[in-house]
mmCIF file of C-alpha atoms in Angstrom:
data_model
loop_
_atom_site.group_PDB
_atom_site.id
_atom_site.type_symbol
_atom_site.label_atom_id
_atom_site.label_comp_id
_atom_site.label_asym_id
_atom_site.label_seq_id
_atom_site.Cartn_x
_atom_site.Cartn_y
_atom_site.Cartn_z
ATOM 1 C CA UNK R 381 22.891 34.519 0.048
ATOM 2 C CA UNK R 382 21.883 32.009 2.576
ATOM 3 C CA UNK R 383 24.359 29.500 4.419
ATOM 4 C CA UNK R 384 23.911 26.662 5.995
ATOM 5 C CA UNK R 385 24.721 27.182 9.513
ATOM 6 C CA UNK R 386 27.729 24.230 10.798
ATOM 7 C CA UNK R 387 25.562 21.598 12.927
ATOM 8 C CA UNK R 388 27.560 19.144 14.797
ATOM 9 C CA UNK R 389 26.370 15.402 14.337
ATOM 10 C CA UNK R 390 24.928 13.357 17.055
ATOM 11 C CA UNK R 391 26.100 9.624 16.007
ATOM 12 C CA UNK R 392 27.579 7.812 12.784
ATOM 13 C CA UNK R 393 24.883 7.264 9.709
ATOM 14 C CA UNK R 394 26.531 4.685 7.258
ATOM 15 C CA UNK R 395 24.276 4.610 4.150
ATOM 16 C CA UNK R 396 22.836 1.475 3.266
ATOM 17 C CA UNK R 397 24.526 -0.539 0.266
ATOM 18 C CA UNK R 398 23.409 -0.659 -2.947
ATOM 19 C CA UNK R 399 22.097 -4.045 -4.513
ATOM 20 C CA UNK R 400 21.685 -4.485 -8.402
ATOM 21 C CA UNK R 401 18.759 -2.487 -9.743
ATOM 22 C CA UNK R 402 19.907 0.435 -7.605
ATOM 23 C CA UNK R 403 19.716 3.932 -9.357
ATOM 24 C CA UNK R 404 22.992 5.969 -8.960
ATOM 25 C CA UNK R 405 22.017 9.966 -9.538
ATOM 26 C CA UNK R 406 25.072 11.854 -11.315
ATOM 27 C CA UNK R 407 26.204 15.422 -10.648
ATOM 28 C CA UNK R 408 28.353 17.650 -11.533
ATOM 29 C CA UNK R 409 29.164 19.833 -8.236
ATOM 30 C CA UNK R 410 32.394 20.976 -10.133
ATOM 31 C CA UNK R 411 34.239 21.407 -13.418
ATOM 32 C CA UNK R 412 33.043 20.489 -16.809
ATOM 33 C CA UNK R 413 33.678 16.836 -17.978
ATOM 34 C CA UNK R 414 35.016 18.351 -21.480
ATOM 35 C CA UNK R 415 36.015 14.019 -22.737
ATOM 36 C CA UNK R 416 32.606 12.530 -23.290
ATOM 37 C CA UNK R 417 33.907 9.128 -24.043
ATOM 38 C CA UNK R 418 35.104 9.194 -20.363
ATOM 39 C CA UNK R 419 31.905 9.591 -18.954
ATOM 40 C CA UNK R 420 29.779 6.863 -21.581
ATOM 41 C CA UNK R 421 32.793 4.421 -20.788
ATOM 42 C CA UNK R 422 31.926 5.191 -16.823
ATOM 43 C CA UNK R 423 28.297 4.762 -17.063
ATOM 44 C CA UNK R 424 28.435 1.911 -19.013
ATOM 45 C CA UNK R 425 30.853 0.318 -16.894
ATOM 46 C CA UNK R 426 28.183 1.094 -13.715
ATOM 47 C CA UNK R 427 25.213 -0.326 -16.152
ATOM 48 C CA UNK R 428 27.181 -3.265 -16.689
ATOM 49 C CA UNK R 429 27.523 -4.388 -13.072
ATOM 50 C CA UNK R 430 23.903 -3.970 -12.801
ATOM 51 C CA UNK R 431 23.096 -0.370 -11.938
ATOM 52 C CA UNK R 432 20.531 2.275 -13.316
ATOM 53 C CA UNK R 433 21.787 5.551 -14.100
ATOM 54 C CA UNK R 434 20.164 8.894 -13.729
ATOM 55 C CA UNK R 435 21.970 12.265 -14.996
ATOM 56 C CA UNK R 436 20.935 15.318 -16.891
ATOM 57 C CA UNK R 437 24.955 15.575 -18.041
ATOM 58 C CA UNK R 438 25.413 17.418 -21.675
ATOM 59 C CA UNK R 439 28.800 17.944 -23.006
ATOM 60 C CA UNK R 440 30.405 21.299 -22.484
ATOM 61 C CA UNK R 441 29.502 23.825 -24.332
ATOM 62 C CA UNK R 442 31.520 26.544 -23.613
ATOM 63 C CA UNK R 443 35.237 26.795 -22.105
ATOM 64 C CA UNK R 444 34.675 27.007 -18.474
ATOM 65 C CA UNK R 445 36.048 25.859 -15.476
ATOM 66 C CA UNK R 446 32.066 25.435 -13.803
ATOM 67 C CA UNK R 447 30.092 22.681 -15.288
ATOM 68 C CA UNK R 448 27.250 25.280 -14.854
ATOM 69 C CA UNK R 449 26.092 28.080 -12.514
ATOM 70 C CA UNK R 450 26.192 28.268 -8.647
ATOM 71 C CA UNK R 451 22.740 27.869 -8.769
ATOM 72 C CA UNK R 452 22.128 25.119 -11.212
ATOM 73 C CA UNK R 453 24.886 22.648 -9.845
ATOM 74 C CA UNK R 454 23.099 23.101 -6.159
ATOM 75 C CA UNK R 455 19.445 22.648 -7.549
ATOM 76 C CA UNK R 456 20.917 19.478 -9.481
ATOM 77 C CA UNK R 457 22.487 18.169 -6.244
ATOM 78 C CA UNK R 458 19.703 18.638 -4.307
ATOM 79 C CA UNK R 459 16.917 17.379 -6.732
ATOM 80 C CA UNK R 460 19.109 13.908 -7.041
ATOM 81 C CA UNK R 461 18.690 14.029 -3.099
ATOM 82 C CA UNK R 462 15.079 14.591 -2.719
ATOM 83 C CA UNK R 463 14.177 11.744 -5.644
ATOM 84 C CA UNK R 464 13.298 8.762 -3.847
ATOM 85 C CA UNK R 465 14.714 6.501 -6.587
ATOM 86 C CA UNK R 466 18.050 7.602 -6.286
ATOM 87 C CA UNK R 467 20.275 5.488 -3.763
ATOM 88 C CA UNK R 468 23.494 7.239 -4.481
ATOM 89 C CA UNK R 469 25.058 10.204 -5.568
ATOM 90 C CA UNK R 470 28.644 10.250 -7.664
ATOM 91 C CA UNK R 471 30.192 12.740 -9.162
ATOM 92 C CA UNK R 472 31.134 13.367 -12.695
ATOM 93 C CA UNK R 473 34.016 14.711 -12.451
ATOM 94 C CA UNK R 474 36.308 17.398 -9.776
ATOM 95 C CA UNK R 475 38.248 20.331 -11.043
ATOM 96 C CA UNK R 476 36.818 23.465 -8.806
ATOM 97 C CA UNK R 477 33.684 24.330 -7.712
ATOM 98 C CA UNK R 478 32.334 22.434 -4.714
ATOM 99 C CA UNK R 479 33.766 25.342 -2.403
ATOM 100 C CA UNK R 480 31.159 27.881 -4.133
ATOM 101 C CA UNK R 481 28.262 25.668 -3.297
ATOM 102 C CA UNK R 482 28.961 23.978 0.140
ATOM 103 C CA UNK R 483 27.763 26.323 2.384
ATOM 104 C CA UNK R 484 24.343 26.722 0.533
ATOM 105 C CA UNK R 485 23.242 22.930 0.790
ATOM 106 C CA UNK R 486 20.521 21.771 3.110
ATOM 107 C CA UNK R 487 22.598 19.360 6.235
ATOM 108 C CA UNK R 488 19.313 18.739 7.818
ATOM 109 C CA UNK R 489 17.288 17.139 4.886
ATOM 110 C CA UNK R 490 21.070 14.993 4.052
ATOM 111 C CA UNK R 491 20.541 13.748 7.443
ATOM 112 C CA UNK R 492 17.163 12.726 7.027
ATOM 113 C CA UNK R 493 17.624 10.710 4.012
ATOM 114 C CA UNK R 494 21.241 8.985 4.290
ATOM 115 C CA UNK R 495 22.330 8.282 0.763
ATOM 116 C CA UNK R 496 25.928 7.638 -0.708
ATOM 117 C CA UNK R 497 28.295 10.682 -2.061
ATOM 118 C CA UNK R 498 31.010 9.428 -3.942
ATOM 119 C CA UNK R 499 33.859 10.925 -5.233
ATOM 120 C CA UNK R 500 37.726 12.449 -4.844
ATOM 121 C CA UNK R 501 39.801 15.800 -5.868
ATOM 122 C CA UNK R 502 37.760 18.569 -5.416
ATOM 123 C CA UNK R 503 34.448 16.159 -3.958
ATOM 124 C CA UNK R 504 36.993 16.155 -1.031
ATOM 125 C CA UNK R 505 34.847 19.286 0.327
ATOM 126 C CA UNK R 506 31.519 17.300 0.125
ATOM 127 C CA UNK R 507 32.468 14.158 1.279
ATOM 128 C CA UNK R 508 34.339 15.954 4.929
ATOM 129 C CA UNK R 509 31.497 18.654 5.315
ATOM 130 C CA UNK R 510 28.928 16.103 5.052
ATOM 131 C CA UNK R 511 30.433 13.901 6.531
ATOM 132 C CA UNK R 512 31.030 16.489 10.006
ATOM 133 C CA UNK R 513 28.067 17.913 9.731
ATOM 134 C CA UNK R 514 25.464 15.163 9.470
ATOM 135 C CA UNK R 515 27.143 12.674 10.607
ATOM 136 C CA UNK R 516 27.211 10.240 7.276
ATOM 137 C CA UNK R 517 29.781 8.568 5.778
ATOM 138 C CA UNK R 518 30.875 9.553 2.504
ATOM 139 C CA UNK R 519 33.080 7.230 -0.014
ATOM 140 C CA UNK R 520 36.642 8.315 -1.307
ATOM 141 C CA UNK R 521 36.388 6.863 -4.633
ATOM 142 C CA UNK R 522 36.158 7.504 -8.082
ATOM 143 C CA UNK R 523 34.611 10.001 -10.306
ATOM 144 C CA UNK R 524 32.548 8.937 -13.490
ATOM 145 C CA UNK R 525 35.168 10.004 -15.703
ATOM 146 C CA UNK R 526 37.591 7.736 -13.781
ATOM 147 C CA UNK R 527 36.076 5.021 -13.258
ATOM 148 C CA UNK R 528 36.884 3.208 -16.596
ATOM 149 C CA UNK R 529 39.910 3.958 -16.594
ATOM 150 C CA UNK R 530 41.161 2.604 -13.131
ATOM 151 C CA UNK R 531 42.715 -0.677 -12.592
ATOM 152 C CA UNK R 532 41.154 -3.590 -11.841
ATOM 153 C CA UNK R 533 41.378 -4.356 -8.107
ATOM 154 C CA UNK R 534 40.283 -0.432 -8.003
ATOM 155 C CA UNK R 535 37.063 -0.602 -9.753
ATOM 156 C CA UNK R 536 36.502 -4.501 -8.058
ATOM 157 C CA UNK R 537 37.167 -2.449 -4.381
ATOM 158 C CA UNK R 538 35.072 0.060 -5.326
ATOM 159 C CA UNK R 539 32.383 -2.081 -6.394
ATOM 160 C CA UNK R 540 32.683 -4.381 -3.156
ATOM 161 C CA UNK R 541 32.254 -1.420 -1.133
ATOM 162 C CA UNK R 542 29.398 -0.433 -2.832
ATOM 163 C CA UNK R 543 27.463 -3.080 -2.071
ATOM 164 C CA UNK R 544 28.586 -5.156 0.684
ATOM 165 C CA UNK R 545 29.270 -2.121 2.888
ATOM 166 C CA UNK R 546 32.653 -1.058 4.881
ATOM 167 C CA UNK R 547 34.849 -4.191 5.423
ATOM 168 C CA UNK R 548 36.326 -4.817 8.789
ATOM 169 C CA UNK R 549 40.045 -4.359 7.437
ATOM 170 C CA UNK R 550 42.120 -3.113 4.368
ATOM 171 C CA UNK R 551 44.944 -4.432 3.689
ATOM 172 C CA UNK R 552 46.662 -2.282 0.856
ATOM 173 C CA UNK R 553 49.584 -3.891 -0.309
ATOM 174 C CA UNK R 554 53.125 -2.533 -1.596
ATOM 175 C CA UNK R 555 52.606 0.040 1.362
ATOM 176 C CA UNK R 556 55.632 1.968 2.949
ATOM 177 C CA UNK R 557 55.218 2.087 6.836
ATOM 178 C CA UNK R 558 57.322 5.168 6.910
ATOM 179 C CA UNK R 559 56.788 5.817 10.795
ATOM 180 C CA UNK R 560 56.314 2.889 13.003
ATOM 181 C CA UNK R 561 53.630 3.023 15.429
ATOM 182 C CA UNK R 562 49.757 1.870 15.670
ATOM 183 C CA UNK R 563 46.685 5.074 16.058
ATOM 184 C CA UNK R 564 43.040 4.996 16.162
ATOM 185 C CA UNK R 565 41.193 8.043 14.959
ATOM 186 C CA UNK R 566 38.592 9.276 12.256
ATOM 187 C CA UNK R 567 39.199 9.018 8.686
ATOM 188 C CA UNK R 568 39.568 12.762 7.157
ATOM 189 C CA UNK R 569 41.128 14.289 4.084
ATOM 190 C CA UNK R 570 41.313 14.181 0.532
ATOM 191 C CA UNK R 571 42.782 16.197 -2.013
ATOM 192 C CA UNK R 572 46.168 18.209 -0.538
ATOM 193 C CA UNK R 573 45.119 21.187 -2.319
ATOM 194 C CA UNK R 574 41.278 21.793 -1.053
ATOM 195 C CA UNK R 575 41.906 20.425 2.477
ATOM 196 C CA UNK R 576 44.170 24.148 2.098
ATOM 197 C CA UNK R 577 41.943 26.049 0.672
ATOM 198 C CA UNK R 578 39.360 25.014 3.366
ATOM 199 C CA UNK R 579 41.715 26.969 6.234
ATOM 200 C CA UNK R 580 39.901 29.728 7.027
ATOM 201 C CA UNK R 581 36.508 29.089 6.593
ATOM 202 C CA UNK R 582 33.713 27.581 8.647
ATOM 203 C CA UNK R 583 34.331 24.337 6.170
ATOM 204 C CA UNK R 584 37.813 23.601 7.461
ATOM 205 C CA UNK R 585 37.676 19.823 8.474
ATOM 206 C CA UNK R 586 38.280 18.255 11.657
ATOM 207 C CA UNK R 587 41.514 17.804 12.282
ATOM 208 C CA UNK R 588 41.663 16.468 15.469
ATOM 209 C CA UNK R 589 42.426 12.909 16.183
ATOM 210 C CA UNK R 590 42.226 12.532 12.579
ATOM 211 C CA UNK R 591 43.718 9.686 10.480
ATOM 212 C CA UNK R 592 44.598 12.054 7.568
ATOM 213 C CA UNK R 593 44.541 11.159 4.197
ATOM 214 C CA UNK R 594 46.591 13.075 1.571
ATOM 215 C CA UNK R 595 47.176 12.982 -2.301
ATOM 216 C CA UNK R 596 47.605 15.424 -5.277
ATOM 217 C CA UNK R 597 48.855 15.731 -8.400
ATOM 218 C CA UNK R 598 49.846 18.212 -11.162
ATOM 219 C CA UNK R 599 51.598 20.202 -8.157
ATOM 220 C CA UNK R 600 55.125 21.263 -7.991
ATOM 221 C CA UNK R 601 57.291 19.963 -4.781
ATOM 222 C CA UNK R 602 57.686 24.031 -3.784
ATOM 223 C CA UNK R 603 53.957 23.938 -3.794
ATOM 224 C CA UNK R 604 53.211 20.915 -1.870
ATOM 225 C CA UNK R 605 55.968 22.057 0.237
ATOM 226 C CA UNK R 606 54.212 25.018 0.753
ATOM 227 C CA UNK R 607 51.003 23.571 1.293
ATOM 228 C CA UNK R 608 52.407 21.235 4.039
ATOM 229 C CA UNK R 609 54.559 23.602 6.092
ATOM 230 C CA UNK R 610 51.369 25.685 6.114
ATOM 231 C CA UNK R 611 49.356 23.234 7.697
ATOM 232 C CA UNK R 612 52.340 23.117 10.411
ATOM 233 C CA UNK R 613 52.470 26.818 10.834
ATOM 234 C CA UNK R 614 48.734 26.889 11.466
ATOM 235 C CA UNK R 615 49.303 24.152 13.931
ATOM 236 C CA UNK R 616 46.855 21.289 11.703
ATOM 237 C CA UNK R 617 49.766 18.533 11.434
ATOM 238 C CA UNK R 618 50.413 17.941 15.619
ATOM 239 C CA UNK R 619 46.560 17.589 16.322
ATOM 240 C CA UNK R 620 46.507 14.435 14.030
ATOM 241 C CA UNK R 621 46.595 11.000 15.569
ATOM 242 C CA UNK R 622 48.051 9.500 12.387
ATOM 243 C CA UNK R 623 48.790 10.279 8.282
ATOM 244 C CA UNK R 624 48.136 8.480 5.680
ATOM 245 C CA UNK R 625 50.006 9.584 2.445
ATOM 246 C CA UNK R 626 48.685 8.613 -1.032
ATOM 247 C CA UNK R 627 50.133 9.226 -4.369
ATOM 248 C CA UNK R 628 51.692 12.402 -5.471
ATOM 249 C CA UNK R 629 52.518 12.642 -8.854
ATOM 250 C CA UNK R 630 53.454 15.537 -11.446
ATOM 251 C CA UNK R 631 50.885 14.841 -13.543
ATOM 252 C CA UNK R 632 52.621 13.470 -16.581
ATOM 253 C CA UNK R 633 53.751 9.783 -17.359
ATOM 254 C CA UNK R 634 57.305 10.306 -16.612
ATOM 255 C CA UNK R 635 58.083 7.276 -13.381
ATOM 256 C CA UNK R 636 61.483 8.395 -12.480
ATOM 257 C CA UNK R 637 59.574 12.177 -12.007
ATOM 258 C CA UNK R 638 56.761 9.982 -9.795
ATOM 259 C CA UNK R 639 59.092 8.616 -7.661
ATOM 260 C CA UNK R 640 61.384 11.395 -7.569
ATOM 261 C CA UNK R 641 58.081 13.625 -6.267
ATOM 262 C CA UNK R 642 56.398 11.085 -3.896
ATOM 263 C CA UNK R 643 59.961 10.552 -2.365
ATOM 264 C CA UNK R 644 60.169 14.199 -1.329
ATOM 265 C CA UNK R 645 56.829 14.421 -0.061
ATOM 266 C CA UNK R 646 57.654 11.279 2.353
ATOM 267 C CA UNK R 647 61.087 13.394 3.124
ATOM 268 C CA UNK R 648 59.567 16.464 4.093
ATOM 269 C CA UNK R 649 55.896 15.589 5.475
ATOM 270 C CA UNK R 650 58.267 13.062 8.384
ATOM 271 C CA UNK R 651 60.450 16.419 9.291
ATOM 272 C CA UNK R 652 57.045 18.720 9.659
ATOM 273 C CA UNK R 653 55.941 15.613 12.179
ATOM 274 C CA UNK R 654 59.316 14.809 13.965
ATOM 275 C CA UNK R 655 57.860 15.907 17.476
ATOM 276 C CA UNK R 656 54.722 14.797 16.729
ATOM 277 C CA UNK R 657 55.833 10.536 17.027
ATOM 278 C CA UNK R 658 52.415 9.500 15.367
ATOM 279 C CA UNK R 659 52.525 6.585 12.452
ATOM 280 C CA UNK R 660 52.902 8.426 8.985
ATOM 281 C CA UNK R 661 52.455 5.834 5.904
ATOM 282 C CA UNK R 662 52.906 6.205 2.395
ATOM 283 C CA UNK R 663 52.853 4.550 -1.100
ATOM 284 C CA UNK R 664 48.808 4.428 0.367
ATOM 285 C CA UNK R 665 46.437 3.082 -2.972
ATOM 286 C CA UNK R 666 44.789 6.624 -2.975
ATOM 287 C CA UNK R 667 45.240 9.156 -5.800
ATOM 288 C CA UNK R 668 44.520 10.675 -9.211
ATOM 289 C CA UNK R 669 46.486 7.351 -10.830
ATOM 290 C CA UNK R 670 44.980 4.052 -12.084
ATOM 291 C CA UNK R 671 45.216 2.958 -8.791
ATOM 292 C CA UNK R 672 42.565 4.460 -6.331
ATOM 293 C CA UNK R 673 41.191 2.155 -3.339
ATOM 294 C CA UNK R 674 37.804 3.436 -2.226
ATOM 295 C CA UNK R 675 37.377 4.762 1.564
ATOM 296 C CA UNK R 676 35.169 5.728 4.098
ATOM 297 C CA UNK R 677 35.129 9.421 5.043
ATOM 298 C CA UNK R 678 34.198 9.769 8.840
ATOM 299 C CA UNK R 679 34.847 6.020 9.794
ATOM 300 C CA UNK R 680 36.877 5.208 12.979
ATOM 301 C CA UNK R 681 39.755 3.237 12.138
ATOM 302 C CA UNK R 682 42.982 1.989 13.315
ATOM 303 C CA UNK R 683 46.634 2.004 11.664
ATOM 304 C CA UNK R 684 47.779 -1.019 12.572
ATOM 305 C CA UNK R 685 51.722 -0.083 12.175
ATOM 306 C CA UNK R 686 52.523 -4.248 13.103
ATOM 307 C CA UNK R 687 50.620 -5.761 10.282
ATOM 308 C CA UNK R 688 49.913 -2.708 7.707
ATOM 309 C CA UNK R 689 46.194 -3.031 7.770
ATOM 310 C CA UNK R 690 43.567 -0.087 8.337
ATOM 311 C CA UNK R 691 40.983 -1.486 10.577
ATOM 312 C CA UNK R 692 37.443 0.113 10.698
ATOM 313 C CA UNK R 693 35.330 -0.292 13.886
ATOM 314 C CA UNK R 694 32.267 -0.779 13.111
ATOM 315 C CA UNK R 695 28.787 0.920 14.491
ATOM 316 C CA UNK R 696 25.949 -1.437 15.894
#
């Protein structure tokens, strides 16, 4: 089986933005998107602000955790690459499967034609090895079949990002500075759980003077405590210049749980990174709830720790 050898990029591609009209080629690089009314309401919601659509999605038809073979998910991300009337590429959903697939798609012909890659969960391998190996930024943001059902200010960032491009600041509100401090560095990370299962292999992300983002949900706290103390033991957490914490929930509706669970996250993510001094914030609008703020993957950025903003540089 052939792999795509790791190629280090030379400078920072930022796609261009999309403008109404725009065609916005679907994929399924994962798990099955088993709710169908999930992924009409996300379409239509992208038709209705003035995008075309392009996907050869069918509901499941069998109970799997792969939307479809090795083989057919890479040929469908790579055919949605090579079409010239596709601007951007966003995923239909995460699960599991994007690990299977990575190391077999084509870095050099990515490069050549820059084009968005949206999504979160398991799209966190995409968007990172892209992202380090070509060079382009990649967007944080939703998946098709949550898109619909996000808030308001998420699906209005999302959009804004979209098409007027990275903005010079974000200033997320209701955020818990939980380590004082200010860091520049590149913005890395995703979902807890794949950022793990990426130690290892040549796909592990850049962790140094990274401005790591983290969220999860469905997990346990001896699990996430176990996740986090291994990135510690394998040294990951002190070659950070900063962390950014999202939301960790247990994956039901219970609020008292939420809190309960994000609190102990905060509690033992600041002792793994006592010695390490560098700003660690949480409550960050990032995560499998209603409420997930679109980012650039790959960007240089700041934590400011006086004012609570993330500041992007930009490239001319």
């Amino acid at each position: 089986m052939k792999r795509t050898a790791p190629m280090a990029p030379k400078r920072t591609i930022i796609p261009p933005p999309l403008k109404p009209g725009d065609c916005i080629g679907l994929f399924s690089p994962a798990g099955p998107a088993r709710d169908p009314g999930r992924v009409t309401d996300g379409i239509r919601l992208l038709r209705d602000r003035g995008f075309r659509v392009k996907s050869s999605w069918e509901p499941a038809s069998r109970n799997d955790y792969l939307a479809a073979s090795d083989e057919v998910r890479l040929n469908e991300f790579h055919r949605l690459w090579a079409d010239d009337e596709v601007h951007a590429l966003m995923a239909i959903r995460g699960g599991y499967g994007c690990l299977r697939i990575v190391g077999r798609i084509d870095m050099k012909v990515l490069a050549k034609r820059p084009k968005m890659v949206i999504g979160f969960s398991d799209i966190t391998v995409l968007l990172n090895i892209i992202c380090q190996q070509t060079g382009m930024i990649t967007i944080h943001g939703p998946v098709v079949t949550s898109l619909a059902r996000s808030d308001k200010e998420s699906v209005q960032h999302f959009f804004s990002l979209l098409t007027g491009g990275i903005p010079e600041c974000f200033k997320p509100v209701q955020l818990e500075i939980l380590r004082s401090g200010t860091a520049s560095g590149v913005v890395r990370g995703g979902n807890l759980t794949t950022l793990v299962h990426l130690l290892g292999t040549p796909w592990e992300i850049a962790w140094d003077n990274a401005l790591l983002v983290l969220e999860d949900t469905g997990e346990a706290m001896y699990r996430l405590d176990r996740m986090l103390t291994q990135l510690h033991q394998a040294g990951k957490l002190r070659r950070l210049a900063g962390l950014i914490l999202g939301t960790f929930d247990p994956g039901n509706e219970d609020t008292f749980a939420k809190l309960r669970l994000q609190h102990q996250v905060w509690e033992r993510v600041l002792e793994l990174t006592e010695e390490f001094a560098y700003p660690v914030w949480g409550c960050f609008p990032v995560g499998h709830g209603q409420r997930n703020y679109s980012l650039p993957i790959g960007m240089e950025a700041t934590m400011d720790g006086v004012t609570g903003h993330l500041r992007f540089k930009h490239v001319t």
